[in-house]
XYZ file of C-alpha atoms in Angstrom:
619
model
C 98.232 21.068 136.479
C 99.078 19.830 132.891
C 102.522 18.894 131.723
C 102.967 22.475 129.933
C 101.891 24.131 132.773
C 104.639 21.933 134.981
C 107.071 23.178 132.233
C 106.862 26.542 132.308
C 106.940 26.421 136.715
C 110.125 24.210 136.384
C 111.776 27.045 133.620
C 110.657 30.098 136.107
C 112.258 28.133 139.287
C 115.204 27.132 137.787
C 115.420 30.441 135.576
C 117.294 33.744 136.876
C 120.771 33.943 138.790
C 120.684 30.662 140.424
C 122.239 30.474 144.275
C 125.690 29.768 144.092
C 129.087 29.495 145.758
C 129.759 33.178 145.127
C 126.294 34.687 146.325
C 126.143 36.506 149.806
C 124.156 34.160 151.651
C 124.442 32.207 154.801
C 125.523 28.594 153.455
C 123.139 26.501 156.127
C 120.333 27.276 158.214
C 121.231 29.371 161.383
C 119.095 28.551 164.770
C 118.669 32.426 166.033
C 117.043 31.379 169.278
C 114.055 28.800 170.187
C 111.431 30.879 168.262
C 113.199 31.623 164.941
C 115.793 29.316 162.567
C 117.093 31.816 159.362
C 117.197 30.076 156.577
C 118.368 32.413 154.119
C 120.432 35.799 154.110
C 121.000 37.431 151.425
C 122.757 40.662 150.358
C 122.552 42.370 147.577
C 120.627 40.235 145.609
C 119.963 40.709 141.708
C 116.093 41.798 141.246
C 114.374 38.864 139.839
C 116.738 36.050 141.494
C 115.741 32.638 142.401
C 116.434 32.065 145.918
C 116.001 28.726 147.476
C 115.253 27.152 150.596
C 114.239 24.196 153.001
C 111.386 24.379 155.790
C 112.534 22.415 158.575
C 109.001 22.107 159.702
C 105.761 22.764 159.102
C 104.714 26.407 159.874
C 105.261 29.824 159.310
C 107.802 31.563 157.026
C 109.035 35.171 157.083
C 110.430 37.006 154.367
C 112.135 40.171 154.566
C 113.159 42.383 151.575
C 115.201 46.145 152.254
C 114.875 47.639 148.616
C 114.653 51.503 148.043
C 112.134 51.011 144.909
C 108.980 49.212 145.397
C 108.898 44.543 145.399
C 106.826 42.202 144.041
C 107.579 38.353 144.530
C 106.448 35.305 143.856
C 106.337 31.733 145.875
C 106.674 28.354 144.367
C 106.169 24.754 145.543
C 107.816 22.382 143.010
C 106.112 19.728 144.755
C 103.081 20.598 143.939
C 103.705 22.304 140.819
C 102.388 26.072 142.285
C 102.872 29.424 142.097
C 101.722 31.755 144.087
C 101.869 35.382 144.583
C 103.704 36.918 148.004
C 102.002 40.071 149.718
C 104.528 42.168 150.713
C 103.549 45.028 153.452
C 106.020 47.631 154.406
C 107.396 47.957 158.019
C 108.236 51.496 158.554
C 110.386 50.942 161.500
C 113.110 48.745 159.516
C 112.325 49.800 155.880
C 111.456 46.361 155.160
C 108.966 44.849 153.022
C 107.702 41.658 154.877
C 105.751 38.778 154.161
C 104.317 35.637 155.765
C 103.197 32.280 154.838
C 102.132 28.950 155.671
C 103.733 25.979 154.717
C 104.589 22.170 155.223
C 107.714 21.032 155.443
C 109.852 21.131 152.086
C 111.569 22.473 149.445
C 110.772 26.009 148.006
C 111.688 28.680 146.216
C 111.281 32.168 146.143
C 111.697 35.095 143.702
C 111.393 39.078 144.229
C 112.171 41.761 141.970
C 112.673 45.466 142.474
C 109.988 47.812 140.757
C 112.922 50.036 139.194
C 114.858 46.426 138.773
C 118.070 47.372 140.819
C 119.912 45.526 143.600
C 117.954 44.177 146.701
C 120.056 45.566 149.798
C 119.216 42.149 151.576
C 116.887 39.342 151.135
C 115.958 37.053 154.157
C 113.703 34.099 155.090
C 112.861 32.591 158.300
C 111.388 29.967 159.869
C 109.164 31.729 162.185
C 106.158 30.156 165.101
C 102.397 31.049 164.954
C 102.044 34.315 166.148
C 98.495 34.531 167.634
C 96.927 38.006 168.713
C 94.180 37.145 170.749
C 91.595 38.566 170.468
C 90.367 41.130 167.490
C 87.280 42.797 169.142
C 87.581 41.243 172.449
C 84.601 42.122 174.736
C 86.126 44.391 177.782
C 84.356 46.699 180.541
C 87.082 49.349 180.386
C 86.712 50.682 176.547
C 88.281 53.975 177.328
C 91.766 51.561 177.958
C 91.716 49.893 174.867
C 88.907 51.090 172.632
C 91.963 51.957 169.842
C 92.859 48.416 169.872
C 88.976 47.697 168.108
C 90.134 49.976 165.096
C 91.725 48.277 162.406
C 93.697 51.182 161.076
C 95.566 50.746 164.824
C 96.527 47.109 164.518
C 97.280 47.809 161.336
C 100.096 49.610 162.868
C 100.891 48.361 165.819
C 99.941 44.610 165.873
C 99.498 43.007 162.220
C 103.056 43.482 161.270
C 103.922 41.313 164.394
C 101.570 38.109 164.003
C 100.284 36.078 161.559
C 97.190 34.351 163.396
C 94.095 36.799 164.464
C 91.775 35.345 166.984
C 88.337 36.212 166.897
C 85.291 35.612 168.597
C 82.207 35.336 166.941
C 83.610 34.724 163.906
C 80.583 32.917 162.616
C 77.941 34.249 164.000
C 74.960 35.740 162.687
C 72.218 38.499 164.224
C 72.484 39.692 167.369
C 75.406 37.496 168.100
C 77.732 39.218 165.186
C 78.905 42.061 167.434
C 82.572 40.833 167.777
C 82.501 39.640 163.687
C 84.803 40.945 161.503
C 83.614 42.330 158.730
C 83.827 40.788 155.472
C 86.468 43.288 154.046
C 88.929 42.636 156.805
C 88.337 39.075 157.151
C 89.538 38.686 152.942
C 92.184 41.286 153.390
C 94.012 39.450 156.462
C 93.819 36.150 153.859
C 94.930 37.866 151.080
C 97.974 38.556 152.798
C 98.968 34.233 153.548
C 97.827 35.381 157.247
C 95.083 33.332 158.900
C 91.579 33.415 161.067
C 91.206 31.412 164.169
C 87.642 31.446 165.700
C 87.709 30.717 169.457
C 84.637 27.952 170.323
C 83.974 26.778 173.768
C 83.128 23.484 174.372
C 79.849 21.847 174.727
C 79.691 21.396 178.369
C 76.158 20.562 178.147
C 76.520 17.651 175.443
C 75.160 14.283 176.581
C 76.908 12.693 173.863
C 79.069 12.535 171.232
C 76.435 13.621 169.155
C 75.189 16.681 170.423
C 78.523 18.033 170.891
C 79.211 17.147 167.301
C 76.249 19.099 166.505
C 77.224 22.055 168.791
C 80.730 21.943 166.670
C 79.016 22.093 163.465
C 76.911 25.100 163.896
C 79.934 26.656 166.088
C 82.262 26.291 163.193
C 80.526 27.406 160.460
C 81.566 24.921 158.093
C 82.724 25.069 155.632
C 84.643 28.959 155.672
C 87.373 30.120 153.705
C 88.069 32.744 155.543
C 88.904 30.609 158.602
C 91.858 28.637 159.310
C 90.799 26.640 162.585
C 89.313 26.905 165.778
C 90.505 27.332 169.558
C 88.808 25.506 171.918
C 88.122 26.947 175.251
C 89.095 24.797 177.371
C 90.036 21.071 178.534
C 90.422 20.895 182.631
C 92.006 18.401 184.518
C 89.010 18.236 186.984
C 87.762 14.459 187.619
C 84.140 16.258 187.157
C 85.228 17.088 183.984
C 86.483 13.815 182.483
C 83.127 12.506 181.035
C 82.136 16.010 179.177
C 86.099 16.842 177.859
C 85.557 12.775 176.732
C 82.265 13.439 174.949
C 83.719 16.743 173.251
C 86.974 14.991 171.959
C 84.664 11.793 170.620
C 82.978 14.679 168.403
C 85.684 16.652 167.670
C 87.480 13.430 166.656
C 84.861 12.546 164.139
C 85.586 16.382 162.880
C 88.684 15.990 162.335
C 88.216 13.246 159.296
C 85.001 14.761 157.887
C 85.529 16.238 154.470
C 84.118 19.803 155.491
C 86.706 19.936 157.778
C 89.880 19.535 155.661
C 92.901 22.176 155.886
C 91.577 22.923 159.046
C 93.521 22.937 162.228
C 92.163 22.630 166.350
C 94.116 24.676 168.789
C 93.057 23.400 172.542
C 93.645 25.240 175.748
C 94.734 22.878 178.435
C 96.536 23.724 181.869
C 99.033 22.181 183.600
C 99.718 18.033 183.142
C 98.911 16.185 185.852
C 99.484 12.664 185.723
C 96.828 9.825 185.437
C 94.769 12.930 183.927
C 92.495 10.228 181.427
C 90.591 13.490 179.760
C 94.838 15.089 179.301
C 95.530 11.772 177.801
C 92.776 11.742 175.352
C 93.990 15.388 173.670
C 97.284 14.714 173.806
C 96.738 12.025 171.891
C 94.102 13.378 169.790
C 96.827 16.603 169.040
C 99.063 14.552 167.626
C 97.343 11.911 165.727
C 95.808 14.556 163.696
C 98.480 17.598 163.697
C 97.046 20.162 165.727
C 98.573 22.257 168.669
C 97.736 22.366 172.587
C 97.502 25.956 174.084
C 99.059 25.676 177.749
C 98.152 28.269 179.869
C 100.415 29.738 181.880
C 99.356 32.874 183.629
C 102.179 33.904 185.839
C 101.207 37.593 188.132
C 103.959 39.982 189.711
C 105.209 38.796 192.920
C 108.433 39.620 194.410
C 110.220 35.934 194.424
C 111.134 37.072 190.685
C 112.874 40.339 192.046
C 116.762 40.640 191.955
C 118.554 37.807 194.100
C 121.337 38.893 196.858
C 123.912 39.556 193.938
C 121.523 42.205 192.163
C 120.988 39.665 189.139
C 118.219 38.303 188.103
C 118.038 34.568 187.544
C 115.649 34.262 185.345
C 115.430 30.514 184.401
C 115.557 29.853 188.357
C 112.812 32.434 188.326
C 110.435 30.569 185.820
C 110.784 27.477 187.387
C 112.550 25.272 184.407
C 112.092 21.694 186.285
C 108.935 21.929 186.822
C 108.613 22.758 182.610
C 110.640 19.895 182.405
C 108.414 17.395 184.810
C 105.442 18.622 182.570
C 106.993 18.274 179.181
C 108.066 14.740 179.931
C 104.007 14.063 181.294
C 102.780 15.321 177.732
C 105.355 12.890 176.141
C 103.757 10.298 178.970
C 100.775 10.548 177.387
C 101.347 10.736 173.839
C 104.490 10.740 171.833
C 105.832 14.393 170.647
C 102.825 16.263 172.308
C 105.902 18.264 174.115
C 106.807 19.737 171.010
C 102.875 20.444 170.068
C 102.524 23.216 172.619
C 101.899 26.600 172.399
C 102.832 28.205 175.310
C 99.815 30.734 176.190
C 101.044 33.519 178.722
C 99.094 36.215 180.814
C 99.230 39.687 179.625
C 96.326 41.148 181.521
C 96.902 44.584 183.396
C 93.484 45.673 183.933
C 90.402 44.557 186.299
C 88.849 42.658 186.604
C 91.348 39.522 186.245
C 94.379 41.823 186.350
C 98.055 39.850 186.646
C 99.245 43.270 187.281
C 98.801 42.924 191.337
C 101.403 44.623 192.772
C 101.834 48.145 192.274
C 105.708 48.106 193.056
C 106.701 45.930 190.144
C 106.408 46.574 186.249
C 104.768 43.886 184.730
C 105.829 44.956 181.132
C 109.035 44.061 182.567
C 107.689 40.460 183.516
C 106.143 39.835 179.647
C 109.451 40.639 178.642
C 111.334 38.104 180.899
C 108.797 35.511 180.239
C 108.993 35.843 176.267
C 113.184 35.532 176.836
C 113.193 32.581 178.994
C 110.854 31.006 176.198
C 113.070 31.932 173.408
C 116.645 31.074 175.105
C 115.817 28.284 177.305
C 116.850 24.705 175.854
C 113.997 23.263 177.110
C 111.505 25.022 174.544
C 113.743 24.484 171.095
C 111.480 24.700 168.295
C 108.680 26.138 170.058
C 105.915 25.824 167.437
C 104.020 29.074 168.234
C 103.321 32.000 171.149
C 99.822 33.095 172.299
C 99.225 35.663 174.947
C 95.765 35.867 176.336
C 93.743 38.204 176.244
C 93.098 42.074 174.738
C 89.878 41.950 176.969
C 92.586 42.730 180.043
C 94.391 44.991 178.563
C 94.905 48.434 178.019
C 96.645 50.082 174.563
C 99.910 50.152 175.595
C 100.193 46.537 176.671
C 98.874 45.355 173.635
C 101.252 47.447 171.630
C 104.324 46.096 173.774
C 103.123 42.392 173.886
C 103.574 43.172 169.903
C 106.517 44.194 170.101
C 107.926 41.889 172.358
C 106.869 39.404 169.446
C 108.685 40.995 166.895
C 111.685 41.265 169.094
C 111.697 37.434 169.520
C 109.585 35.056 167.615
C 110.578 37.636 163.903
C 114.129 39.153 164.998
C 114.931 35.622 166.507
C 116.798 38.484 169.235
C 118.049 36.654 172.664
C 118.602 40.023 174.421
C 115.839 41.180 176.873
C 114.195 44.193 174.893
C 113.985 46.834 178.122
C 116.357 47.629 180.306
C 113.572 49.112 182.760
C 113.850 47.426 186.443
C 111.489 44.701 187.416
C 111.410 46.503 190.605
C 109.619 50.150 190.326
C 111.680 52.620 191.872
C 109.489 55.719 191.931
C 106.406 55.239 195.054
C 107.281 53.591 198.325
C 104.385 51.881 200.212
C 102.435 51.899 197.482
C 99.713 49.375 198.208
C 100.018 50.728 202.018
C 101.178 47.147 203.054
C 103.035 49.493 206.204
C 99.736 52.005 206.804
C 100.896 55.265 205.797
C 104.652 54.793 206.390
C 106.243 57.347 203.838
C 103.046 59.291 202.808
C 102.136 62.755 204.126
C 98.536 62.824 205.854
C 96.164 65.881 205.664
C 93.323 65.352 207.376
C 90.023 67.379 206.427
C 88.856 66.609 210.042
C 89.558 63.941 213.299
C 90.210 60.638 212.099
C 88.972 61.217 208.118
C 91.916 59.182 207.112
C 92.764 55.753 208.222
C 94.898 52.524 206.771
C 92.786 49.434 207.270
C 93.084 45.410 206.020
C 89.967 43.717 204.427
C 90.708 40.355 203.416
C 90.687 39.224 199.735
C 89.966 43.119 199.292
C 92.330 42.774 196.696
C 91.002 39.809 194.439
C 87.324 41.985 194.895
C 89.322 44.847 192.965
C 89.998 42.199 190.537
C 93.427 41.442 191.144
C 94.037 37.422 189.918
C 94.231 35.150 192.558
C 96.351 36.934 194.801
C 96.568 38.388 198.648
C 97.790 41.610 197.532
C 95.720 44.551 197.937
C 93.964 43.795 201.499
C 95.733 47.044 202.837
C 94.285 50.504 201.990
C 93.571 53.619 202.773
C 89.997 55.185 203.773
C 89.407 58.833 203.044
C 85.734 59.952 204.800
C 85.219 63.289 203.029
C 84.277 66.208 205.130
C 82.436 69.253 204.371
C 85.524 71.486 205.332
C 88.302 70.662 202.888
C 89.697 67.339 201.438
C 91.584 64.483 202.972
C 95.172 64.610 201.476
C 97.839 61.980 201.058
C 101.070 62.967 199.114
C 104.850 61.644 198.059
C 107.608 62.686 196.192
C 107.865 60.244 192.994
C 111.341 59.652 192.573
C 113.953 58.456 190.103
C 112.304 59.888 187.035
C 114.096 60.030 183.748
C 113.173 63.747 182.623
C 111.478 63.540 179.252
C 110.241 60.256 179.754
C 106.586 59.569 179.738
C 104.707 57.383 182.761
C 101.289 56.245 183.538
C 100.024 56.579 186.998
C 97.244 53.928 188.059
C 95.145 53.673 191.271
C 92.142 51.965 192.072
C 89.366 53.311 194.601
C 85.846 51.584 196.018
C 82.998 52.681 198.181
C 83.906 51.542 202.116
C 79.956 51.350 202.721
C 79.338 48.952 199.648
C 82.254 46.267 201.665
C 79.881 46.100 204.579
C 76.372 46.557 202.960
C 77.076 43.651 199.638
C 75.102 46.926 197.702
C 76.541 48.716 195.181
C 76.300 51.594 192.221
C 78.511 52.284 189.326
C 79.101 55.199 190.126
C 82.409 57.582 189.362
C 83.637 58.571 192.572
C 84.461 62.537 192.988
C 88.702 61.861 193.379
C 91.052 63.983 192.300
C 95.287 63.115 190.944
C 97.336 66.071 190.505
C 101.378 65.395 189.912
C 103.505 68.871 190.199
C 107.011 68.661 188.873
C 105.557 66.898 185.927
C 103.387 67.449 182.736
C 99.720 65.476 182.650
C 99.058 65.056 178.986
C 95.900 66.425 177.513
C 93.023 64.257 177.267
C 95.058 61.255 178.480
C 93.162 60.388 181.291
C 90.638 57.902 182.423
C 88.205 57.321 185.374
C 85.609 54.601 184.958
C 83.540 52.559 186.831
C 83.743 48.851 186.793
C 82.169 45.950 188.126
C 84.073 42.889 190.124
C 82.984 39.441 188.942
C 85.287 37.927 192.057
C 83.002 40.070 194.279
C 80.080 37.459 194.230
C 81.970 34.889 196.718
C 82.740 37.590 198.900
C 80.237 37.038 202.064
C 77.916 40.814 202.096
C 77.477 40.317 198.415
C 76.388 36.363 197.930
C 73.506 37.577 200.365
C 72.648 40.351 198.159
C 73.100 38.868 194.928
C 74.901 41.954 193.452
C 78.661 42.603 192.309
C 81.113 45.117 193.713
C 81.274 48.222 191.754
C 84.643 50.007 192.234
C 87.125 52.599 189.982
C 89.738 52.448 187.785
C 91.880 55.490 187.824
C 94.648 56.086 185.157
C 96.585 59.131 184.078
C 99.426 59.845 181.501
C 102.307 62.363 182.357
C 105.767 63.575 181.183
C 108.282 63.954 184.017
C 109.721 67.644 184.236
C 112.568 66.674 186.229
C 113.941 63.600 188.368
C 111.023 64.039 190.784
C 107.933 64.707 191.308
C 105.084 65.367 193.398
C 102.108 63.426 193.783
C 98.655 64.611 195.626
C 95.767 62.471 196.001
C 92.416 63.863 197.003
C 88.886 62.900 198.163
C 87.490 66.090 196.308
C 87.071 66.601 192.961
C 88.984 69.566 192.676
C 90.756 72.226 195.764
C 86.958 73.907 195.869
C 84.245 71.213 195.402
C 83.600 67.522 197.056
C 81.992 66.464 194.274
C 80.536 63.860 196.193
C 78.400 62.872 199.169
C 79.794 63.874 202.825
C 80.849 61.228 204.614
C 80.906 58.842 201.810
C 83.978 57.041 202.895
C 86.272 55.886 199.893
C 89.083 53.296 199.685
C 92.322 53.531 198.062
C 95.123 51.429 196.782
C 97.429 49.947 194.075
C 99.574 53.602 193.555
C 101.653 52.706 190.653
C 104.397 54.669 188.925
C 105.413 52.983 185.665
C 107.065 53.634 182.508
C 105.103 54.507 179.774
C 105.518 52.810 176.157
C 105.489 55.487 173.801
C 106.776 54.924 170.656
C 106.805 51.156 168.888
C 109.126 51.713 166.459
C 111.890 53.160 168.511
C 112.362 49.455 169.858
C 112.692 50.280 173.562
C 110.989 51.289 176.323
């Protein structure tokens, strides 16, 4: 930029109603919890006004602007002599304008004005983490659960006010590979508003050398893009067997880092838990920080009741989430490389459907778990200035958690809240024995015939449904259908809030396909009926899906195939405080709908509150 140019930046960043002693702002930055730092508050604010401000770090920045006309703003970087535009985007449920952006650490500067040129009610910026929703057009068997979450008009509502990095898969690819591609519209639009594109790669675990992984990188990257922002790299193991292929990948990716084509770009790697003399763990650590990037740590944790309420009736959370053993693997990072603590994105486990559900037992709410998780990360001192928050993945699950995952982020890593957003217990009130753990203790039997209903144990029954590694679900029911009515089991669902909406889940497979190892995908003739409450219209779903965890289980290695079971899901309103709930082996009170003496097992009967509406900020 020439020395004019310079000018005229200096005279618009220094023009206006500069910040002083008498403006209604917060005088220092203000640590809101382990996620967010505000940096600036300001109320009622002059349209037009200079407003300045420091980024502790380098990262993401939030700006929030409640005007009743229309705003326009600009960003500058004196540093660099630059001016830039902000893209403001209305969120309906605060009336705020928001935007996001990038940047290193610094000074800046920041100026918005009005469209009718009035007062801004309030003007505030924040230092905000990465934000990752992945993944946009993740591949999944059960479309009818989360087929809205492919349309962008939907995340446009529900999920792109609440992140600022978009995942994608396939974001290179050409042909018959382009399927999960953004199109070239969206992928400008999501830039044009400071946001960025991460492509997820996997590593080369075929690479020989340094060299053909280098070249796998290359053509996996689709250098150089400006639509993309970085890459995530799926995934380095601590597995001796692994050590020579995760050291062949890093040698490449190290000689990607420095290559021109490369530059502004930024590596995200999944790693799991730090183990120590770990050489390939080592190696990335070191290789995050030399160069800047981030580690994604997994950390998948699954319903079970050790988190349920202690003999007090609290919950201890941090005791819960296991804090020293966070601690014993924050120090190993540091072990191997300097600050690689602080370079780690904590990655959780949102998934709720098959077949790698975390949702495995059907007494618990495991909206309630996200929840916990996301306020232990943003409260607990061991995680201060936690760089960024992933979640993985949309493939698992349905609409509504990938609504409430989004608005758990806005809650914490935008709002900077330390509050838990639901009040909802962990522990669902509403079906006993609902996995049949105790046979058919607390269910009413009708039997179409002698012996057409039975509870029986399979084990690892349960991880075949596609429940993540887990021995729930090896108890169950078997209905045998008979010609002369249908096998019925029934409860009362209790503790309802009238008015409130809730899903009911169940899963079903074919008893013969367990001993045989030979299955169809077929839809099995069942039938849910709930009196006392309201099922809403075209809000239910019955699909077949297959069981990749099947293939280790004995009948089906012989046979080669994969268990094909049902996934059963219905939305209702409660009438009242209770309910009743019928389930059937017919398809309806006159017709089977299915072959006699098909015998069909069934588990996982969950009652859970329903998300309904994201902008009402509670469950």
């Amino acid at each position: 930029m020439d020395r004019m140019a310079c000018g005229l930046l200096a005279a618009w960043l220094f023009a206006g109603s500069a910040m002083g002693a008498g403006d209604a702002c917060t005088p220092s930055p203000k640590v809101l919890n382990n996620f967010v730092t505000e940096l600036v508050c300001c109320k009622d604010v002059a349209s037009g006004q200079t407003i300045r401000f420091a980024n502790p770090r380098e990262g993401w920045i939030y700006v929030g602007v409640q005007s009743e006309d229309g705003v326009t703003g600009s960003f500058v970087d004196p540093e660099k002599a630059r001016q830039e535009t902000l893209v403001f985007r209305p969120y309906e449920a605060t009336k705020t304008v928001e935007a996001m952006k990038y940047l290193p650490v610094g000074e800046y500067a920041i100026r918005v004005a009005g469209n009718g040129g009035g007062t801004l009610e309030s003007v505030v910026v924040r230092a905000i983490p990465e934000i990752f929703y992945d993944a946009y057009l993740g591949a999944t068997q059960l479309h009818a659960c989360n087929d809205a979450a492919r349309d962008w008009e939907f995340l446009g509502k529900y999920v792109n006010p609440h992140v600022n990095t978009m995942v994608a898969k396939g974001l290179h690819k050409d042909g018959a590979h382009a399927k999960n591609k953004p199109s070239e519209e969206i992928l400008k639009e999501w830039v044009r508003r400071g946001k960025h594109w991460v492509d997820e790669v996997s590593l080369d675990a075929d690479a020989k050398t340094a060299d053909d992984a280098y070249a796998h990188f290359v053509a996996a990257f689709g250098l150089p893009d400006p639509n993309c922002h970085g890459y995530l790299l799926d995934e380095f193991r601590t597995a001796p067997e692994r050590e020579e292929i995760d050291r062949i990948n890093l040698e490449a990716l190290a000689r990607m880092a420095t290559s021109p084509e490369f530059a502004g770009k930024k590596l995200y790697c999944y790693v799991g838990t730090p183990i120590r003399n770990c050489p390939n763990y080592g190696r990335v650590s070191k290789f995050v920080v030399d160069h800047h990037f981030l580690l994604a740590r997994e950390w998948y944790l699954m319903d079970r009741p050790s988190y349920r309420m202690d003999a007090t009736g609290k919950e201890d959370l941090w005791a819960c989430f296991a804090p020293h053993w966070h601690e014993r693997n924050r120090k190993q990072w540091n072990e191997y490389a300097e600050g690689a603590a602080n370079a780690v994105v904590m990655t959780l486990g949102g998934r709720n459907l098959p077949d790698s559900s975390l949702d495995v037992d059907p007494e618990l709410d495991s909206n309630v778990l996200l929840d916990w998780q996301l306020s232990f990360l943003a409260t607990h001192p061991l995680f201060g200035n936690a760089p960024g928050i992933n979640v993985w993945t949309t493939s698992y699950m349905d609409e509504e958690m990938i609504r409430w995952m989004c608005r758990l982020f806005r809650h914490y890593c935008i709002e900077g809240r330390r509050d838990v957003l639901t009040a909802d217990p962990y522990v669902l009130p509403h079906v006993t024995n609902a996995d049949f753990e105790q046979g058919t203790e607390g269910w009413d039997v009708k039997m179409a015939g002698a012996d057409t209903i039975r509870a029986e144990t399979l084990k690892d029954y349960g991880k075949i449904e596609g429940r993540y590694q887990t021995p729930k679900g090896d108890h169950f029911l078997v209905m045998k259908r008979s010609k002369d009515g249908p096998n019925v089991v029934s409860q009362t669902v209790k503790h309802l809030t009238p008015g409130r909406l809730y899903t009911f889940r169940m899963y079903t497979g074919n008893y013969g396909d367990l001993k045989t190892g030979r299955s169809k995908g077929q839809k099995h003739a069942v039938s849910i009926s709930l009196s006392g409450a309201t099922v809403i219209p075209g809000r239910e779903i019955h699909r077949a899906y297959y069981s990749r965890n099947s293939k280790s289980y004995t009948p089906f290695v012989e046979t080669g195939e994969l268990c094909r079971l049902n996934y059963h899901w219905v939305l209702f309103r409660a009438d009242g405080p209770t309910a009743t709930l019928k389930v059937s082996d017919w398809a309806d009170a006159e017709r089977p709908g299915g072959a006699i003496g098909q015998e069909l097992v069934f588990n996982f009967f969950q009652v859970q509150p329903y998300f309904e509406c994201e902008a009402s900020g509670k469950r």
